[in-house]
Coordinates of C-alpha atoms in Angstrom, one line a residue:
Chain A
M12 CA 40.9 57.3 -38.6
R13 CA 43.0 54.5 -38.5
W14 CA 41.6 51.4 -37.4
N15 CA 44.1 49.8 -35.0
D16 CA 43.6 46.2 -33.2
I17 CA 42.4 47.8 -29.6
K18 CA 39.1 49.2 -31.7
I19 CA 38.5 46.5 -33.3
E20 CA 38.6 44.4 -29.7
W21 CA 36.5 47.0 -28.2
L22 CA 34.2 46.8 -31.0
R23 CA 34.3 42.9 -30.3
S24 CA 34.0 43.0 -27.0
H25 CA 31.0 46.1 -26.5
K26 CA 28.7 44.7 -29.6
E27 CA 27.1 42.8 -27.4
Q28 CA 26.1 44.9 -24.7
C29 CA 24.3 48.2 -27.2
S30 CA 20.8 47.4 -27.7
S31 CA 21.4 49.0 -31.3
R32 CA 24.2 50.1 -33.6
Q33 CA 22.9 53.8 -33.3
E34 CA 24.0 53.1 -29.3
L35 CA 27.7 51.5 -30.3
L36 CA 28.7 54.3 -32.2
E37 CA 27.9 56.6 -30.0
L38 CA 29.6 55.0 -27.3
F39 CA 32.6 54.3 -29.7
N40 CA 32.6 58.3 -30.1
L41 CA 32.9 58.9 -26.6
E42 CA 35.3 56.4 -25.9
F43 CA 37.7 56.9 -28.6
K44 CA 37.3 60.7 -28.7
E45 CA 36.2 60.2 -32.7
N46 CA 33.8 61.6 -34.8
I47 CA 33.4 58.4 -36.9
S48 CA 30.1 57.8 -39.6
F49 CA 27.8 55.0 -39.6
N50 CA 29.1 53.4 -42.9
S51 CA 32.9 53.8 -41.9
L52 CA 31.6 51.4 -38.5
V53 CA 30.1 49.1 -40.7
N54 CA 32.9 48.6 -43.2
A55 CA 35.2 48.3 -40.3
C56 CA 33.1 45.4 -38.5
K57 CA 32.3 43.7 -42.1
R58 CA 36.5 43.7 -42.7
N59 CA 37.2 42.4 -39.7
K60 CA 34.4 39.7 -39.7
I61 CA 31.4 41.7 -36.6
S62 CA 28.4 40.6 -36.7
L63 CA 26.0 43.5 -35.6
R64 CA 22.6 42.5 -35.0
Y65 CA 20.1 46.1 -35.0
K66 CA 20.3 47.9 -37.8
L67 CA 20.8 51.8 -36.9
V68 CA 18.0 53.4 -38.6
S69 CA 15.6 51.4 -40.5
R70 CA 14.9 53.2 -44.4
K71 CA 10.7 53.4 -43.2
E72 CA 12.0 55.8 -40.5
Q73 CA 14.4 57.7 -42.8
V74 CA 12.2 58.0 -45.4
K75 CA 9.2 59.1 -42.4
W76 CA 12.1 61.9 -41.3
L77 CA 12.2 63.0 -45.1
R78 CA 8.7 63.3 -45.7
N79 CA 8.0 65.5 -42.0
N80 CA 11.2 67.4 -43.0
K81 CA 11.3 68.1 -46.6
H82 CA 9.2 72.0 -46.1
K83 CA 12.0 73.1 -43.9
Y84 CA 14.4 73.2 -46.7
D85 CA 14.9 74.6 -50.4
D86 CA 18.2 73.1 -52.0
R87 CA 17.7 69.1 -51.9
E88 CA 21.6 69.4 -50.4
D89 CA 20.6 71.3 -47.2
I90 CA 18.0 68.3 -46.3
L91 CA 21.2 66.1 -47.1
N92 CA 23.4 67.6 -45.1
A93 CA 20.7 67.9 -42.2
F94 CA 19.7 64.1 -43.1
N95 CA 23.7 62.9 -42.4
L96 CA 24.0 64.9 -39.6
H97 CA 20.7 63.5 -37.6
F98 CA 21.3 60.0 -38.8
K99 CA 24.7 60.1 -38.6
T100 CA 25.3 58.3 -42.4
N101 CA 27.3 59.2 -45.4
A102 CA 23.8 59.5 -48.1
D103 CA 24.7 61.7 -51.3
L104 CA 22.5 63.1 -53.6
Y105 CA 22.0 59.9 -56.2
L106 CA 21.1 57.9 -52.9
F107 CA 18.4 61.0 -52.5
R108 CA 17.5 61.0 -56.5
D109 CA 16.5 57.4 -55.7
L110 CA 14.5 57.2 -52.7
N111 CA 12.6 60.5 -54.1
T112 CA 11.8 58.4 -57.0
K113 CA 10.7 55.1 -55.3
H114 CA 8.6 56.7 -52.4
R115 CA 7.2 60.3 -53.9
L116 CA 8.9 62.4 -52.3
G117 CA 9.0 65.2 -53.5
L118 CA 11.9 66.9 -52.0
P119 CA 13.5 69.9 -53.3
K120 CA 15.0 70.4 -56.7
A121 CA 19.2 70.7 -56.1
H122 CA 19.5 74.1 -57.2
R123 CA 23.3 74.4 -56.4
A124 CA 24.3 71.0 -58.0
I125 CA 22.2 72.1 -61.0
E126 CA 23.7 75.5 -61.5
I127 CA 27.2 74.1 -61.2
A128 CA 26.5 71.7 -63.7
K129 CA 24.9 74.2 -66.1
G130 CA 28.4 75.9 -65.9
N131 CA 30.4 73.3 -66.4
L132 CA 28.1 72.4 -69.6
K133 CA 29.1 75.9 -70.7
T134 CA 32.7 75.6 -70.0
G135 CA 32.6 72.1 -72.2
W136 CA 33.7 68.8 -70.6
L137 CA 37.2 68.7 -72.8
K138 CA 38.5 71.1 -70.8
L139 CA 37.2 70.4 -67.4
R140 CA 38.7 66.8 -67.8
G141 CA 41.9 68.3 -69.1
F142 CA 42.0 68.2 -72.5
T143 CA 44.0 70.4 -75.0
H144 CA 42.5 71.6 -78.9
K145 CA 45.2 70.3 -80.8
E146 CA 46.5 72.9 -83.6
I147 CA 47.6 72.7 -87.2
G148 CA 51.4 70.2 -87.5
D149 CA 50.8 68.8 -83.7
E150 CA 51.3 65.0 -83.2
I151 CA 49.0 62.4 -81.5
H152 CA 48.9 59.3 -80.5
E153 CA 45.8 57.4 -82.1
G154 CA 44.7 53.6 -81.2
S155 CA 47.7 50.9 -81.4
C156 CA 49.4 52.7 -84.4
I157 CA 53.0 52.9 -83.5
I158 CA 53.2 55.8 -86.2
P159 CA 52.0 59.6 -85.0
Y160 CA 49.5 61.1 -87.0
I161 CA 49.7 65.2 -87.8
K162 CA 46.5 67.7 -87.6
V163 CA 46.5 69.0 -91.4
S164 CA 42.9 71.2 -91.2
N165 CA 40.3 71.2 -88.9
S166 CA 37.8 69.4 -91.3
Q167 CA 34.6 67.3 -89.7
N168 CA 35.7 64.6 -91.8
K169 CA 38.5 62.5 -90.1
S170 CA 40.6 61.4 -92.9
D171 CA 41.3 64.6 -94.0
K172 CA 41.9 66.2 -90.3
Y173 CA 45.1 63.8 -89.9
V174 CA 47.5 62.3 -91.7
L175 CA 50.4 59.9 -91.0
K176 CA 53.7 61.4 -90.1
N177 CA 55.5 59.0 -92.9
R178 CA 52.7 60.1 -95.6
Y179 CA 53.1 63.9 -94.3
L180 CA 56.3 64.0 -94.8
Y181 CA 57.0 62.3 -97.9
E182 CA 54.9 64.8 -99.2
Q183 CA 56.6 67.5 -97.8
Y184 CA 60.2 65.8 -99.0
H185 CA 59.0 65.5 -102.5
N186 CA 56.4 68.2 -102.6
E187 CA 54.1 65.8 -104.1
T188 CA 50.3 64.7 -103.4
L189 CA 49.8 61.2 -102.5
C190 CA 47.1 59.5 -103.6
S191 CA 45.1 56.3 -101.4
D192 CA 46.5 53.5 -103.7
D193 CA 50.4 54.5 -102.5
M194 CA 51.7 53.4 -99.3
I195 CA 54.9 54.6 -97.6
I196 CA 57.2 52.6 -96.1
F197 CA 60.4 52.0 -93.8
L198 CA 63.5 51.1 -95.6
D199 CA 65.4 50.3 -92.5
N200 CA 62.2 48.7 -90.5
D201 CA 63.1 51.2 -87.8
N202 CA 58.8 53.1 -87.3
T203 CA 60.7 56.4 -85.6
N204 CA 63.3 57.3 -88.5
F205 CA 61.6 60.0 -90.7
S206 CA 64.8 60.9 -92.8
K207 CA 64.1 61.6 -96.6
E208 CA 65.9 58.3 -97.2
N209 CA 64.0 55.9 -95.0
L210 CA 61.0 56.8 -96.4
Y211 CA 59.9 55.0 -99.5
K212 CA 56.5 55.0 -101.9
M213 CA 55.2 52.0 -102.6
K214 CA 51.8 50.7 -104.7
R215 CA 49.0 48.7 -102.5
S216 CA 49.4 46.0 -105.1
T217 CA 53.5 45.8 -105.2
H218 CA 53.1 45.5 -101.5
A219 CA 50.4 42.6 -101.6
L220 CA 52.8 41.1 -104.0
M221 CA 55.5 41.6 -101.4
F222 CA 53.3 39.9 -98.8
N223 CA 52.1 37.1 -100.7
H224 CA 55.5 35.8 -101.6
R225 CA 56.6 35.6 -97.9
L226 CA 59.4 38.6 -98.6
Y227 CA 58.7 40.5 -96.0
D228 CA 60.3 38.8 -93.8
V229 CA 63.5 38.2 -95.9
K230 CA 66.3 39.2 -93.2
S231 CA 69.2 38.1 -95.3
L232 CA 68.3 40.7 -98.2
D233 CA 68.0 44.9 -98.1
K234 CA 64.0 46.3 -98.0
L235 CA 64.8 48.3 -100.9
T236 CA 66.0 45.2 -103.4
L237 CA 62.9 42.8 -102.0
V238 CA 60.7 46.0 -103.3
K239 CA 62.7 46.6 -106.6
Y240 CA 62.0 43.1 -107.6
C241 CA 58.5 43.0 -106.4
E242 CA 58.0 46.1 -108.6
W243 CA 59.2 44.5 -111.3
K244 CA 57.3 41.5 -110.7
G245 CA 54.1 43.9 -110.5
K246 CA 55.5 45.4 -114.2
I247 CA 55.3 41.9 -115.6
F248 CA 51.6 41.0 -114.4
N249 CA 50.4 44.3 -115.6
L250 CA 51.5 44.2 -118.8
K251 CA 50.5 40.4 -119.1
R252 CA 46.7 41.5 -118.0
N253 CA 46.7 44.9 -120.6
I254 CA 47.6 42.2 -122.9
E255 CA 45.0 39.5 -121.8
I256 CA 42.2 42.5 -122.1
K257 CA 43.1 43.8 -125.5
G258 CA 42.7 39.7 -126.7
G259 CA 39.4 39.1 -125.1
N260 CA 38.3 42.6 -126.5
Chain B
M11 CA 75.4 37.9 -99.3
Y12 CA 76.2 41.4 -100.3
K13 CA 76.9 39.5 -104.6
I14 CA 73.4 38.3 -104.8
N15 CA 71.7 41.4 -103.1
Q16 CA 73.5 43.8 -105.8
V17 CA 72.8 40.9 -108.6
V18 CA 69.0 41.4 -107.4
Y19 CA 68.5 44.7 -107.3
E20 CA 70.5 45.6 -110.6
T21 CA 68.6 43.3 -112.9
S22 CA 65.4 44.5 -111.2
I23 CA 66.5 47.9 -111.9
K24 CA 67.4 47.0 -115.6
E25 CA 64.2 45.0 -116.4
I26 CA 61.7 47.3 -115.2
E27 CA 63.4 50.2 -117.1
K28 CA 63.3 47.8 -120.4
L29 CA 59.5 46.8 -119.7
E30 CA 59.0 50.5 -119.1
A31 CA 60.4 51.1 -122.8
L32 CA 58.2 48.5 -124.3
T33 CA 54.8 49.2 -125.4
I34 CA 52.1 46.8 -125.6
Q35 CA 52.5 46.7 -129.2
E36 CA 55.4 45.9 -129.3
I37 CA 55.1 43.4 -126.5
E38 CA 52.7 41.9 -128.8
R39 CA 54.4 41.3 -131.9
H40 CA 57.5 39.9 -129.4
P41 CA 55.8 37.7 -126.6
L42 CA 59.0 36.0 -125.8
L43 CA 60.7 39.2 -124.6
L44 CA 57.9 39.2 -121.3
K45 CA 58.2 35.5 -121.4
A46 CA 62.5 35.9 -120.9
S47 CA 61.6 38.6 -118.4
Q48 CA 58.8 36.1 -116.2
L49 CA 61.7 33.6 -116.7
K50 CA 64.5 35.7 -115.2
N51 CA 61.8 37.2 -112.4
S52 CA 60.9 33.5 -111.5
H53 CA 64.8 32.7 -111.6
V54 CA 65.7 35.9 -109.1
L55 CA 62.5 34.4 -107.0
A56 CA 64.8 31.3 -106.5
L57 CA 68.4 32.8 -105.8
I58 CA 66.3 35.3 -102.6
K59 CA 64.7 32.1 -101.6
Q60 CA 67.9 30.1 -101.6
Q61 CA 69.7 33.1 -100.0
E62 CA 66.9 32.7 -97.1
I63 CA 67.4 29.2 -96.5
D64 CA 71.0 29.3 -96.5
Y65 CA 70.6 32.8 -93.3
K66 CA 68.2 30.7 -91.9
E67 CA 70.6 27.7 -92.0
K68 CA 73.0 29.6 -90.6
D69 CA 70.9 31.2 -87.5
L70 CA 70.0 28.3 -86.7
T71 CA 73.1 26.7 -86.4
L72 CA 74.4 29.7 -84.5
R73 CA 71.8 29.4 -82.2
T74 CA 72.2 25.7 -81.7
T75 CA 76.1 26.5 -81.1
M76 CA 75.0 29.1 -78.4
Y77 CA 72.4 26.4 -76.0
D78 CA 75.0 24.2 -76.1
L79 CA 77.6 26.6 -75.1
R80 CA 74.9 27.8 -72.3
Q81 CA 73.9 24.4 -70.9
E82 CA 78.1 23.8 -70.9
R83 CA 78.3 26.8 -68.8
N84 CA 75.4 25.6 -66.5
G85 CA 76.9 22.1 -65.7
I86 CA 79.8 23.5 -65.0
M87 CA 78.4 26.1 -62.6
K88 CA 76.4 23.2 -61.2
D89 CA 79.7 21.5 -60.8
N90 CA 81.2 23.9 -59.0
I91 CA 78.6 25.2 -56.3
K92 CA 78.3 21.2 -55.6
L93 CA 82.3 21.4 -54.7
Q94 CA 81.6 24.2 -52.7
E95 CA 78.5 22.5 -50.8
Q96 CA 81.2 19.5 -49.8
K97 CA 83.8 22.6 -48.9
L98 CA 81.5 24.4 -46.3
K99 CA 80.2 20.6 -45.3

């Protein structure tokens, strides 16, 4: 149902004439041939700043009704439907759970809802939410990382399960296994170009040297030249350190 | 630009090959070899940095020229709009 100006004006003019909200609701439904709920009426009044003086039915009365009628129903959904029909409300099972606990009503169990939940548990929430199982060789994007990961095994350990695409492809191109000290860079700075010529293996220490000498953002020279320079620097550094260690011993 | 690029690349490759061919004992006997390589390395770094400074300077000049031209164009457009307004009046 759509709320228009005529209906709002009608509510404004008739709210004083009715002694309760229930009466106003019934009159409204009769006038416009509608079947709106109590919640819908209250929300419309709130939106349009129409103050309703009287509550439809107090919570005490609702609780009393529940206490008196709980024996007539076997399932909580049935009593919920009867409750909504009787009080013209839009209550749900969550509200009933709270009422049941707060007032110790001892309402019947929601057998049908429990059965549905059990069935969903068997199906698994992954399938219910539309997730699909990834096969070996499939790509996934994780977090803010631009480079995708490739699934390589069904291992429980995440680091064994997924490998960065550039590392995976480098291993495939050159038929070698990379260690944790190796890293693969893109020579043309394009993270989507996975061609054999564009992938280059370098040590993490070389990368650190490149970063510390602020050579990472140098635009006047190509990356391979800078990497070679840093490898040279790393070589000198390692030799010096080896000599120092030997001298110390 | 191409020349420095080539110099850095070739020097680096040559020096890496040279150092890989040497053992620690040889370097200990002739420590000046490592020293010379280190000096060359520092020299090449200075070349790279100078190259980068030149590149950035050129980039800055080009940008400044571009902004000046844009400002001039905006001025001309403003004058044009004023003229058209006067014509309409």
